[in-house]
Coordinates of C-alpha atoms in Angstrom, one line a residue:
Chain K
X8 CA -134.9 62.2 124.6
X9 CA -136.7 59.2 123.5
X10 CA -135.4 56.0 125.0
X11 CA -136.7 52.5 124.4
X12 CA -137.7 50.6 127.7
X13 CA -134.5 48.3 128.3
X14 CA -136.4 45.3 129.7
X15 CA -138.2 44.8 126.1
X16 CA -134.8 45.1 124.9
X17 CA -133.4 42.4 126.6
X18 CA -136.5 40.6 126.1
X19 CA -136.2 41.0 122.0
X20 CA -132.6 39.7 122.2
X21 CA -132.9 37.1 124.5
X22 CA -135.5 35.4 122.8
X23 CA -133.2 35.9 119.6
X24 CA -130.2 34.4 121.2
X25 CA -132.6 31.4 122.1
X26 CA -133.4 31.0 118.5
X27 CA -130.6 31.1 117.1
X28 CA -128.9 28.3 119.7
X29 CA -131.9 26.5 119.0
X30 CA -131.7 26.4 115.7
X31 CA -127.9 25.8 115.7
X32 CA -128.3 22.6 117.6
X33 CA -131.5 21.3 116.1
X34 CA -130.9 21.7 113.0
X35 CA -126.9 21.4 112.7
X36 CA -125.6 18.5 111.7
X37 CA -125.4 16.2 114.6
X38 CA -123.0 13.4 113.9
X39 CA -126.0 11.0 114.3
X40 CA -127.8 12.6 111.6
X41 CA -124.8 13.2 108.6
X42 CA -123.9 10.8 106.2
X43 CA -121.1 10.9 104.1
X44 CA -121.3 9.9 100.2
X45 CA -119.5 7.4 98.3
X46 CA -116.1 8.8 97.2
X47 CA -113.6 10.7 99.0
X48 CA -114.6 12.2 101.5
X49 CA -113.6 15.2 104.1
X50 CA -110.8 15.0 106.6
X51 CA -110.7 11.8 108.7
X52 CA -112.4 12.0 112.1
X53 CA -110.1 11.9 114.3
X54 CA -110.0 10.5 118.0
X55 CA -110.9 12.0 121.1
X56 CA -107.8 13.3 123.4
X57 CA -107.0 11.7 125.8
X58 CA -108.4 13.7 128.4
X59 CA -112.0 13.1 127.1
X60 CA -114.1 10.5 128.8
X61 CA -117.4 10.3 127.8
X62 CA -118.8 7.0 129.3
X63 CA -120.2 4.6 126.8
X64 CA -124.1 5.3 126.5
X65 CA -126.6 3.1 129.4
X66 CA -129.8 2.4 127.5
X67 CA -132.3 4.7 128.9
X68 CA -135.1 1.7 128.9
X69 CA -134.8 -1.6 131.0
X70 CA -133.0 -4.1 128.1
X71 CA -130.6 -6.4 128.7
X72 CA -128.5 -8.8 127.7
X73 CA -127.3 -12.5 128.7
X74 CA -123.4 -13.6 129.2
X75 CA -122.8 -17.1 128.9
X76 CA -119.5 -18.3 130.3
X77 CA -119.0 -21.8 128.3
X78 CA -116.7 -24.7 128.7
X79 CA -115.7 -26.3 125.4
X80 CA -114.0 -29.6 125.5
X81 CA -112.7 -31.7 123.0
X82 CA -110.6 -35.3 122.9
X83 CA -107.3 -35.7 121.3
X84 CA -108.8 -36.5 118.3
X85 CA -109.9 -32.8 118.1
X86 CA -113.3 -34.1 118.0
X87 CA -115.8 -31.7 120.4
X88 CA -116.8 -33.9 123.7
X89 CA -118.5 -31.3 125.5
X90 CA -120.3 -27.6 125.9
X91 CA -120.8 -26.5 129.0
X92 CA -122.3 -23.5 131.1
X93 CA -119.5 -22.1 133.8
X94 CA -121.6 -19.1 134.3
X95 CA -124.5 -17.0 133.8
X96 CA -124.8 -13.1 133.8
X97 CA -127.7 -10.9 133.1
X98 CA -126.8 -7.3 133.1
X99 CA -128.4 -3.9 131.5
X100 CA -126.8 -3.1 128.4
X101 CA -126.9 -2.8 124.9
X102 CA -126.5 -5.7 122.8
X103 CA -124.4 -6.6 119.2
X104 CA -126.0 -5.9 116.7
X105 CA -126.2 -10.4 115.7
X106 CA -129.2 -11.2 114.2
X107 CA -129.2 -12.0 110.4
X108 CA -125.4 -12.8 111.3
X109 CA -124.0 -16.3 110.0
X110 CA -121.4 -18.6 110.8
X111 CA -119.9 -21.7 111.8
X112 CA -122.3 -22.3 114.5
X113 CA -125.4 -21.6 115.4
X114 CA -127.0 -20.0 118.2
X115 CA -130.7 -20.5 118.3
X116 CA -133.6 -18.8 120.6
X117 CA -136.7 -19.9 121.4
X118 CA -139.3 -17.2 123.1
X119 CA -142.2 -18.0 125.7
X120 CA -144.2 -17.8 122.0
X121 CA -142.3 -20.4 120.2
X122 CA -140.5 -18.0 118.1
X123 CA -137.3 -19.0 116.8
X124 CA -134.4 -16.2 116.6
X125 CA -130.8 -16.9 115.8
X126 CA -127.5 -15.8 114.6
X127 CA -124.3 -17.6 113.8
X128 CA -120.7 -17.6 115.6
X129 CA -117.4 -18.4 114.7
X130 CA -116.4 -22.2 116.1
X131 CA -115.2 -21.1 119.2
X132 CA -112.6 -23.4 119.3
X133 CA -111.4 -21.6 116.3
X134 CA -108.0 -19.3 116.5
X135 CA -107.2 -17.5 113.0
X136 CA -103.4 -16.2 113.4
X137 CA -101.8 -14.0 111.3
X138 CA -97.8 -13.1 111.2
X139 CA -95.7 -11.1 109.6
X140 CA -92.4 -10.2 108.9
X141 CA -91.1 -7.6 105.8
X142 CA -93.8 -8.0 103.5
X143 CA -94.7 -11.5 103.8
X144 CA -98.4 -12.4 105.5
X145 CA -98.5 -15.6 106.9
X146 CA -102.6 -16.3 107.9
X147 CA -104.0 -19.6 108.9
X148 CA -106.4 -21.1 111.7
X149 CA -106.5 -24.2 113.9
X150 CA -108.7 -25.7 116.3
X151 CA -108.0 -25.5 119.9
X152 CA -109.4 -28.7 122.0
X153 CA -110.4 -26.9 125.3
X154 CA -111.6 -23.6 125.3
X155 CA -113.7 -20.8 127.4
X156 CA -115.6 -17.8 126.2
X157 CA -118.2 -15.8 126.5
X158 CA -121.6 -16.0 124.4
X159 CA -123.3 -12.3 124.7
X160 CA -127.0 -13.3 123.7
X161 CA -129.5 -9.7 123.6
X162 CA -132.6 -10.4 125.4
X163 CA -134.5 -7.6 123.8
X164 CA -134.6 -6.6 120.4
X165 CA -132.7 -3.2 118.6
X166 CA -135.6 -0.8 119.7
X167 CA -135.7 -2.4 122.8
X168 CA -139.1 -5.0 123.4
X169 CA -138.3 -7.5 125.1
X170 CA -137.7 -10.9 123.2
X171 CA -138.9 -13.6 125.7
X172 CA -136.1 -15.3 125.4
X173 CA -137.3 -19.0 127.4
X174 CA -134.2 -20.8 125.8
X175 CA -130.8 -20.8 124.3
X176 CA -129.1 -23.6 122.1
X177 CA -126.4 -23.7 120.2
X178 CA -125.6 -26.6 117.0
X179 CA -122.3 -26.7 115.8
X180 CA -121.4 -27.0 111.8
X181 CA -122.7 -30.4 111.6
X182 CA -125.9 -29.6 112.6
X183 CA -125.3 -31.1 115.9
X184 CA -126.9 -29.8 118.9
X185 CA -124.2 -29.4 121.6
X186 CA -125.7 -27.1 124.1
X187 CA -128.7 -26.0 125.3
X188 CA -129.9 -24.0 128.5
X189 CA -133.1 -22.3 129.9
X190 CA -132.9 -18.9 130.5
X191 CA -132.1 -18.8 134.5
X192 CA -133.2 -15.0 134.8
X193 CA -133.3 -15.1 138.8
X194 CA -129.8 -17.2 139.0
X195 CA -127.9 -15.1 136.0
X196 CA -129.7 -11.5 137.1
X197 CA -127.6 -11.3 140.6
X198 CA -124.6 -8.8 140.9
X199 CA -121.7 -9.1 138.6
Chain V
X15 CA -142.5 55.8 142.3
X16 CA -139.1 53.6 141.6
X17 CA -136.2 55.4 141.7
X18 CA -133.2 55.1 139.3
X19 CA -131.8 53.0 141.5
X20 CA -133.9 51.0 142.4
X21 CA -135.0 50.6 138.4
X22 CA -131.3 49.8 137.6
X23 CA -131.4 46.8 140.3
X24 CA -134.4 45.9 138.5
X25 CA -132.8 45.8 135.2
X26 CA -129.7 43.9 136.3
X27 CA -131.7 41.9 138.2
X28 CA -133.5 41.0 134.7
X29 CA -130.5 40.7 133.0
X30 CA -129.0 38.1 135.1
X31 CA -132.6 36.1 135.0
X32 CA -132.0 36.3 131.3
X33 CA -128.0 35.2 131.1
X34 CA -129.0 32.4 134.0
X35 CA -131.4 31.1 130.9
X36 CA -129.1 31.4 128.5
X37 CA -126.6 29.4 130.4
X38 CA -128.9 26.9 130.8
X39 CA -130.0 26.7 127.0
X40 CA -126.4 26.6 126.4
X41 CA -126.2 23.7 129.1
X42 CA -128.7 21.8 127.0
X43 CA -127.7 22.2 123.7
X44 CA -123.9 20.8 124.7
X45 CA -125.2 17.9 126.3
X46 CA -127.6 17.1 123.4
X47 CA -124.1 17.3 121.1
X48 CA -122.9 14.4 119.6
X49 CA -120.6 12.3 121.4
X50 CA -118.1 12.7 118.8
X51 CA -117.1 15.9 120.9
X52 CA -116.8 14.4 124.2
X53 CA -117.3 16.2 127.5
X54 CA -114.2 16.4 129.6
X55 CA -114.5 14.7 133.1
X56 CA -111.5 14.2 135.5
X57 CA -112.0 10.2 136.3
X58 CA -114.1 7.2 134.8
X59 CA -117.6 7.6 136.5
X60 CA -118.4 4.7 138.4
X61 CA -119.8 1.4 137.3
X62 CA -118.4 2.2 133.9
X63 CA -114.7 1.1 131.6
X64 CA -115.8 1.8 128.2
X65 CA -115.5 5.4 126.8
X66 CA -116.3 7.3 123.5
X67 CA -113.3 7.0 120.9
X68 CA -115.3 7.9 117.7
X69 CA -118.7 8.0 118.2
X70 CA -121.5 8.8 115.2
X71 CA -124.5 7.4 116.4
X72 CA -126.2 7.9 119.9
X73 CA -127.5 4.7 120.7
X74 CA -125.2 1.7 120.2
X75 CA -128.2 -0.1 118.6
X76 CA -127.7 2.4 115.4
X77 CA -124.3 1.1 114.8
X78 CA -121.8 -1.9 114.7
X79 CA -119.1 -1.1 117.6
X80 CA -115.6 -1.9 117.9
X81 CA -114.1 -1.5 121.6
X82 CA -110.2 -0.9 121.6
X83 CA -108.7 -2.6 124.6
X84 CA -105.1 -1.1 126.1
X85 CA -102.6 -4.0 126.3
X86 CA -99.8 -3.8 129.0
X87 CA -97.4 -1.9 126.7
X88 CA -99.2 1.1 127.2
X89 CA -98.7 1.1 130.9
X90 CA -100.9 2.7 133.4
X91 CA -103.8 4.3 132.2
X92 CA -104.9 6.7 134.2
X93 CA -101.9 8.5 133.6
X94 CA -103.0 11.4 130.7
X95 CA -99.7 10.4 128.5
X96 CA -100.1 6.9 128.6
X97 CA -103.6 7.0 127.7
X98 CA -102.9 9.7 125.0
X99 CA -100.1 7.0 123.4
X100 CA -102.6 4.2 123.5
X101 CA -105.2 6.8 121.8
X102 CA -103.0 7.3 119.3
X103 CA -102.1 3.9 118.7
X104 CA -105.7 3.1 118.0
X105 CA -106.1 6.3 116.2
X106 CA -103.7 4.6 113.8
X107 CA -105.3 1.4 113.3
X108 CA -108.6 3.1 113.1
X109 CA -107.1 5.4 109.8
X110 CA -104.8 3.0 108.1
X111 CA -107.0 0.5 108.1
X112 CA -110.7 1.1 108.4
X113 CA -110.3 4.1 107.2
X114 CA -108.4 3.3 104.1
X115 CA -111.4 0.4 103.3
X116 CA -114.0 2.2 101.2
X117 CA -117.5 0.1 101.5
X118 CA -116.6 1.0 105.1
X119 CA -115.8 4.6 104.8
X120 CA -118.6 4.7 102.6
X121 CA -120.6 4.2 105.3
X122 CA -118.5 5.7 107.9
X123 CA -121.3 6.9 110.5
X124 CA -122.1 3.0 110.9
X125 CA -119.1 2.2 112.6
X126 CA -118.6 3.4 116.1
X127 CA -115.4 3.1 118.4
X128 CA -115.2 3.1 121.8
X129 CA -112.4 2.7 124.0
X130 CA -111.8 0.7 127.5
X131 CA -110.0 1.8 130.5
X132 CA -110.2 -1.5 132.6
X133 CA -108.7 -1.7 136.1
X134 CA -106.0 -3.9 134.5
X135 CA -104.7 -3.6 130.9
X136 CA -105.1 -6.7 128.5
X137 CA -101.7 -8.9 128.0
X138 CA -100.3 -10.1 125.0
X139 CA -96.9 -12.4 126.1
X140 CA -94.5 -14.9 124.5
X141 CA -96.6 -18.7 124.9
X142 CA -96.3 -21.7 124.3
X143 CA -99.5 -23.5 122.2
X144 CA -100.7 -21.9 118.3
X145 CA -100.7 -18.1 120.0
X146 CA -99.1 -16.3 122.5
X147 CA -100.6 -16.1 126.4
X148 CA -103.2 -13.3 126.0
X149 CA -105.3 -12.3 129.0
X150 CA -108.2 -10.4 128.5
X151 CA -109.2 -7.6 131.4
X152 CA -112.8 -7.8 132.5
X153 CA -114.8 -7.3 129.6
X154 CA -118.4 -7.2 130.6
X155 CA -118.9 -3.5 130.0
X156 CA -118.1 -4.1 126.2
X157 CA -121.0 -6.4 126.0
X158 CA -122.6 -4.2 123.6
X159 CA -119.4 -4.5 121.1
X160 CA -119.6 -6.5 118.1
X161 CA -116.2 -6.8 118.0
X162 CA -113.1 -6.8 120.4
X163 CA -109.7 -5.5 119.7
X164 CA -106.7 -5.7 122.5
X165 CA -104.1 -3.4 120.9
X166 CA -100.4 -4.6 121.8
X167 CA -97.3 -3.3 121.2
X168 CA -95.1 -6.2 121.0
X169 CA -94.6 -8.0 117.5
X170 CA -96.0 -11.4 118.8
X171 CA -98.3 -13.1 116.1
X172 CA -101.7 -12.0 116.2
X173 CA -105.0 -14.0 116.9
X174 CA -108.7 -14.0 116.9
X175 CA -111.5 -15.7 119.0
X176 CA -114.7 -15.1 118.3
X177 CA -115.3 -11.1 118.0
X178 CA -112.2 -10.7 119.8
X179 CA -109.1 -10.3 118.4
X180 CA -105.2 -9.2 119.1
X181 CA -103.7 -6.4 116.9
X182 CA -99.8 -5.3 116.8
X183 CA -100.4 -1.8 116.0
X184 CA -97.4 -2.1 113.5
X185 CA -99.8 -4.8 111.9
X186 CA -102.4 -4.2 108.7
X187 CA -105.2 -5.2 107.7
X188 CA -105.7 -7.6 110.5
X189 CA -108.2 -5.7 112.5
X190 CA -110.5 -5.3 109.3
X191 CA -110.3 -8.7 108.7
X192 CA -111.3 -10.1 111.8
X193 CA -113.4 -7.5 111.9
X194 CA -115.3 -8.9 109.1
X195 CA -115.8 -12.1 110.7
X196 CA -117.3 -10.9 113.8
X197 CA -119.2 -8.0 112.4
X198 CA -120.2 -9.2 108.9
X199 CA -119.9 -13.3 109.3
X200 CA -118.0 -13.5 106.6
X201 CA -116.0 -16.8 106.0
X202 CA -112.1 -16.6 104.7
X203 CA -111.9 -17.2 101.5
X204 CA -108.0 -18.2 101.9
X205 CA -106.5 -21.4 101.4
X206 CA -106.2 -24.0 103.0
X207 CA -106.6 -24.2 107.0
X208 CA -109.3 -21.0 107.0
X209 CA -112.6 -20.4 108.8
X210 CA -115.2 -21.4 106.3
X211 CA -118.9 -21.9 105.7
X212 CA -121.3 -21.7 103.3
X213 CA -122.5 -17.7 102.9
X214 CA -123.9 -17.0 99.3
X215 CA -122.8 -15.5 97.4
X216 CA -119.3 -15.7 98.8
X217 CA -119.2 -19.1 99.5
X218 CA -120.5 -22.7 98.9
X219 CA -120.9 -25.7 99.8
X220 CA -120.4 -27.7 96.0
X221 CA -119.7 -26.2 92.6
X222 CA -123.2 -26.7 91.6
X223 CA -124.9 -24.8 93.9
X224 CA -121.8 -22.0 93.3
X225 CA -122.7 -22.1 89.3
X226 CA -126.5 -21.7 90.0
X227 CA -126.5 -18.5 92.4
X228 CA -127.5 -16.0 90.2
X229 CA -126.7 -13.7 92.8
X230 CA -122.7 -14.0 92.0
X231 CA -123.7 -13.6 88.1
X232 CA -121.9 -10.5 88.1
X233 CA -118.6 -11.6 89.0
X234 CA -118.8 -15.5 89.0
X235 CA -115.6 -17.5 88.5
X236 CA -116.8 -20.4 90.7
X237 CA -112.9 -21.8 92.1
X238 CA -112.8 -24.6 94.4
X239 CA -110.7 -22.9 97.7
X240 CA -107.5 -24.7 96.5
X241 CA -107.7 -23.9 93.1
X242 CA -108.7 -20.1 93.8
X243 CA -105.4 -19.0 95.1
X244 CA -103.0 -16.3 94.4
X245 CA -101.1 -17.4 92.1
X246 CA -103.0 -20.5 91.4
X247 CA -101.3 -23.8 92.7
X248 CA -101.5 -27.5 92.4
X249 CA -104.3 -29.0 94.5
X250 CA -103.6 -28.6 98.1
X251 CA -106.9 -31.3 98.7
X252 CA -109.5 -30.0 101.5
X253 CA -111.3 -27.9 101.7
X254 CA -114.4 -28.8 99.6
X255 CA -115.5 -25.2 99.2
X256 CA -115.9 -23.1 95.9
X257 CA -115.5 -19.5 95.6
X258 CA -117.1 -17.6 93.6
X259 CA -114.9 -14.3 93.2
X260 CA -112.4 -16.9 91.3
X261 CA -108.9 -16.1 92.3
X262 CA -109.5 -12.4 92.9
X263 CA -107.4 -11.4 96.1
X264 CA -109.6 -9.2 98.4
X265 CA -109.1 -8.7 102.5
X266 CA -110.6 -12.2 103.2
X267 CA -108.1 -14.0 101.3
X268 CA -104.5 -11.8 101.4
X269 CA -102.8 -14.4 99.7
X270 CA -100.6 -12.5 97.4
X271 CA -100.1 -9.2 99.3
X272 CA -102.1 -6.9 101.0
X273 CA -105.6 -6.0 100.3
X274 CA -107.7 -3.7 101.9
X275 CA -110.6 -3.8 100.2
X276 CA -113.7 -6.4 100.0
X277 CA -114.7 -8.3 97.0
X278 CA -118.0 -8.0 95.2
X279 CA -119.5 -10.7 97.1
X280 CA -118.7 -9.4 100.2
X281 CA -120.1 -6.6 99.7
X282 CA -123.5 -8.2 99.4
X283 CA -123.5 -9.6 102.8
X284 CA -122.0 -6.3 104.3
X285 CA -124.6 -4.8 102.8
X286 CA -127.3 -6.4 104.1
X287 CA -125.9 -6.3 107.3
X288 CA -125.5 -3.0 107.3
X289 CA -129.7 -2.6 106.3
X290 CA -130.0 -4.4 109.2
X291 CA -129.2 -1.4 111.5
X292 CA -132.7 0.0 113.0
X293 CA -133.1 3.3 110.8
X294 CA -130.0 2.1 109.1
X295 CA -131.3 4.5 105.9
X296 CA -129.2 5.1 102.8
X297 CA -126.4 2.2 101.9
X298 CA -123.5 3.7 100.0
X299 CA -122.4 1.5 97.8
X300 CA -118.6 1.4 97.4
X301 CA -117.1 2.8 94.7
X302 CA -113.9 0.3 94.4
X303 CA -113.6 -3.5 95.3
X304 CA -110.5 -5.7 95.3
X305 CA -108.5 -5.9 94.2
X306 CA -108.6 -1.8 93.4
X307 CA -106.5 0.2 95.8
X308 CA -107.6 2.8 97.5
X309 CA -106.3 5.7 99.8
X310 CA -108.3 8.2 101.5
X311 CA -107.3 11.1 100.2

């Protein structure tokens, strides 16, 4: 009786199998890759359970971005007295996605080559509230006089080239400069 | 000369050489899945508090992110329940509200959410001053996040800093809203104490330059903010800012009810923040604006 040799066998369907989980993956529709038309679309996505932990992604390359810790003071007037740095952190991360961004304020960034980059922010003394009770919506905002919060500023662009950044400075909506800061990447780079 | 044993050693032998690849092609593929289908690991690895909620894009940089943020009320998170509740709870906000906004379901795999486990759970408590006394857990491994929600369950008023905000989970539109501010910079458009500056064509500085944008030609019913509410009322003085959308009530203003969607100038910004994204390809546009309602199906 005739018998095929079994290792070509194996051989044949192994390297089948590989195709086909190649070609399920690579050319499958990775959630990075689909986009979903205008209209109604499929089911919602839904949430992950809650025994899935898949730790936010580490950008595989060396970017980073600043933390700025800043002091804003105003007097009883309301009117701002005083921006000032309580810390600085340089870590390896990914950065929000800022630039083209507008708003109350400015943040401006000025490379080693003179290039200017900047984005806008909310005045961060600025707290919108929002109620509600039966139906009714009850929105509004108001200026706090002494505030903290953090300033996230990317140090290198989406794809990941280093900006240059030399410094940071920030002009509130009247076009007033009220803070400015070299970047301090020895000083902010040390351990959280 | 082999004998048969000996050649069926040989062949199992080959056979396991050949699963042993398989398993590791199989190994490969799943870890170059998307993230939407997460792994299952016991703990948070080390060095890390910010986890995968739903994930489209692989590299943050592809995407505007949103980082959910337990507050107290969902107790102790490394218990599987809790953290299942608090899932839930942002599942929740994540469907009635982003979900039920079309320019942003319309462009659904631009918006990614992630969710923190922090050593200690934000806290959202009666106060004293405009808001209640929130504290914030350590939130330097949501750098990346354009925007910051602590999810609370306590019906205490809700408020917004920056790109961080407070949300009641029994609460609408809210998120979205402030949402828009952080992600978009979008001013409010509601009168009369709102965030506001000038972002054509949403928003200007005098009536003039408002009438002149041909940019807001398409809808352009330029309203000084005081006049521009819903239903119109007598002057209510400052702020010296004209609309152009008129007195049309869309998810920056929510003056007359609830809206969910944006207006047609909004969209204009949203959209060009949206191109912004590296290898941001194909904007959808929406295919409803304020104040059209809209349900996903």
């Amino acid at each position: 009786m005739n018998r095929l040799p079994a290792r070509p066998i194996i051989a044949i369907v192994a390297v089948v199998l590989v195709a086909v989980i190649i070609a399920s993956t690579s050319g499958g529709t990775s959630a990075a890759q689909r986009s979903v038309p205008p209209g109604p679309p499929g089911p919602k996505p839904t949430i992950v359970p809650a025994e899935a932990l898949t730790p936010a992604p580490t950008p595989p390359d060396s970017r980073r971005v600043a933390i700025l810790t800043l002091d804003v003071a105003s007097n009883a007037d309301g009117k701002l007295e005083a921006v000032k740095l309580a810390k600085g952190l340089i870590i390896h991360s990914y950065a929000p996605n800022v630039f083209g961004r507008e708003g109350e304020w400015t943040v401006s960034l000025l490379t080693r080559e003179q290039k200017q980059l900047s984005f806008g922010i909310v005045d961060p003394r600025r707290v919108e509230f929002f109620d509600s009770s039966n139906e009714k919506q009850s929105v509004g905002t108001a200026l706090l006089p002494d505030v903290t919060f953090d300033l996230v500023v990317p140090l290198n662009d989406p794809t990941g080239a280093d900006l240059g950044v030399a410094t940071i400075t920030i002009t509130d909506q009247h076009g007033q400069q009220v803070f400015t800061t070299p970047v301090l990447e020895s000083e902010w780079s040390q351990s959280k | 000369m082999a004998s048969p044993i000996s050649r069926s050693v040989d062949r199992l032998r080959a056979l396991s050489r050949v699963f042993a690849a398989l398993a590791a092609v199989t190994l490969v593929s799943l870890a170059c899945q998307p993230t939407f289908t997460a792994s299952t690991v016991t703990a948070p690895a080390f060095g890390t508090t910010v986890f995968s909620g739903i994930v489209w894009q692989s590299t943050p940089s592809h995407a505007f992110n949103v980082v959910i943020v337990p507050g107290t009320g969902y107790g102790d998170q490394s218990v599987i329940a809790n953290r299942q509740a608090f899932l839930n709870d942002a599942a929740t906000v994540i469907g009635q509200d982003f979900y039920q906004n079309n320019a942003i379901v319309s462009n659904i795999t631009k918006i990614d959410f992630y969710f923190m486990l922090p050593a200690t759970n934000g806290t959202v408590a009666a106060g004293t001053g405009v808001c209640p006394a929130v504290t914030w857990p350590n939130l330097t491994d949501a750098a990346f996040a354009d925007a910051i929600i602590l999810l609370h369950t306590n019906n205490l008023r809700d408020c917004a800093w920056g790109n961080k905000a407070t949300i009641y989970v029994g609460r609408r539109v809210v998120a979205v809203h402030e949402f828009s501010h952080a992600v978009w910079g979008i001013p409010d458009e509601y009168c009369c104490d709102g965030g506001y500056w000038g972002k054509a064509p949403i928003m200007y500085a005098s009536q003039a330059a408002c009438t002149a944008d041909a940019a807001n030609a398409g809808w352009r019913n330029c309203l000084r903010v005081p006049d521009s509410t819903c239903p119109p009322t007598a002057d209510l003085s400052p702020p010296n800012w004209w609309r152009s959308e008129g007195n049309n009530d869309n998810i920056m203003v929510q003056f007359c009810g609830t809206y969910v969607q944006y207006g047609p100038s909004n969209w204009v910004v949203i959209k060009q923040r949206l191109q912004s994204l590296p290898g941001a390809g194909t904007i959808n546009d929406p295919s409803v604006f304020a104040p059209t309602t809209w349900n996903w199906p």
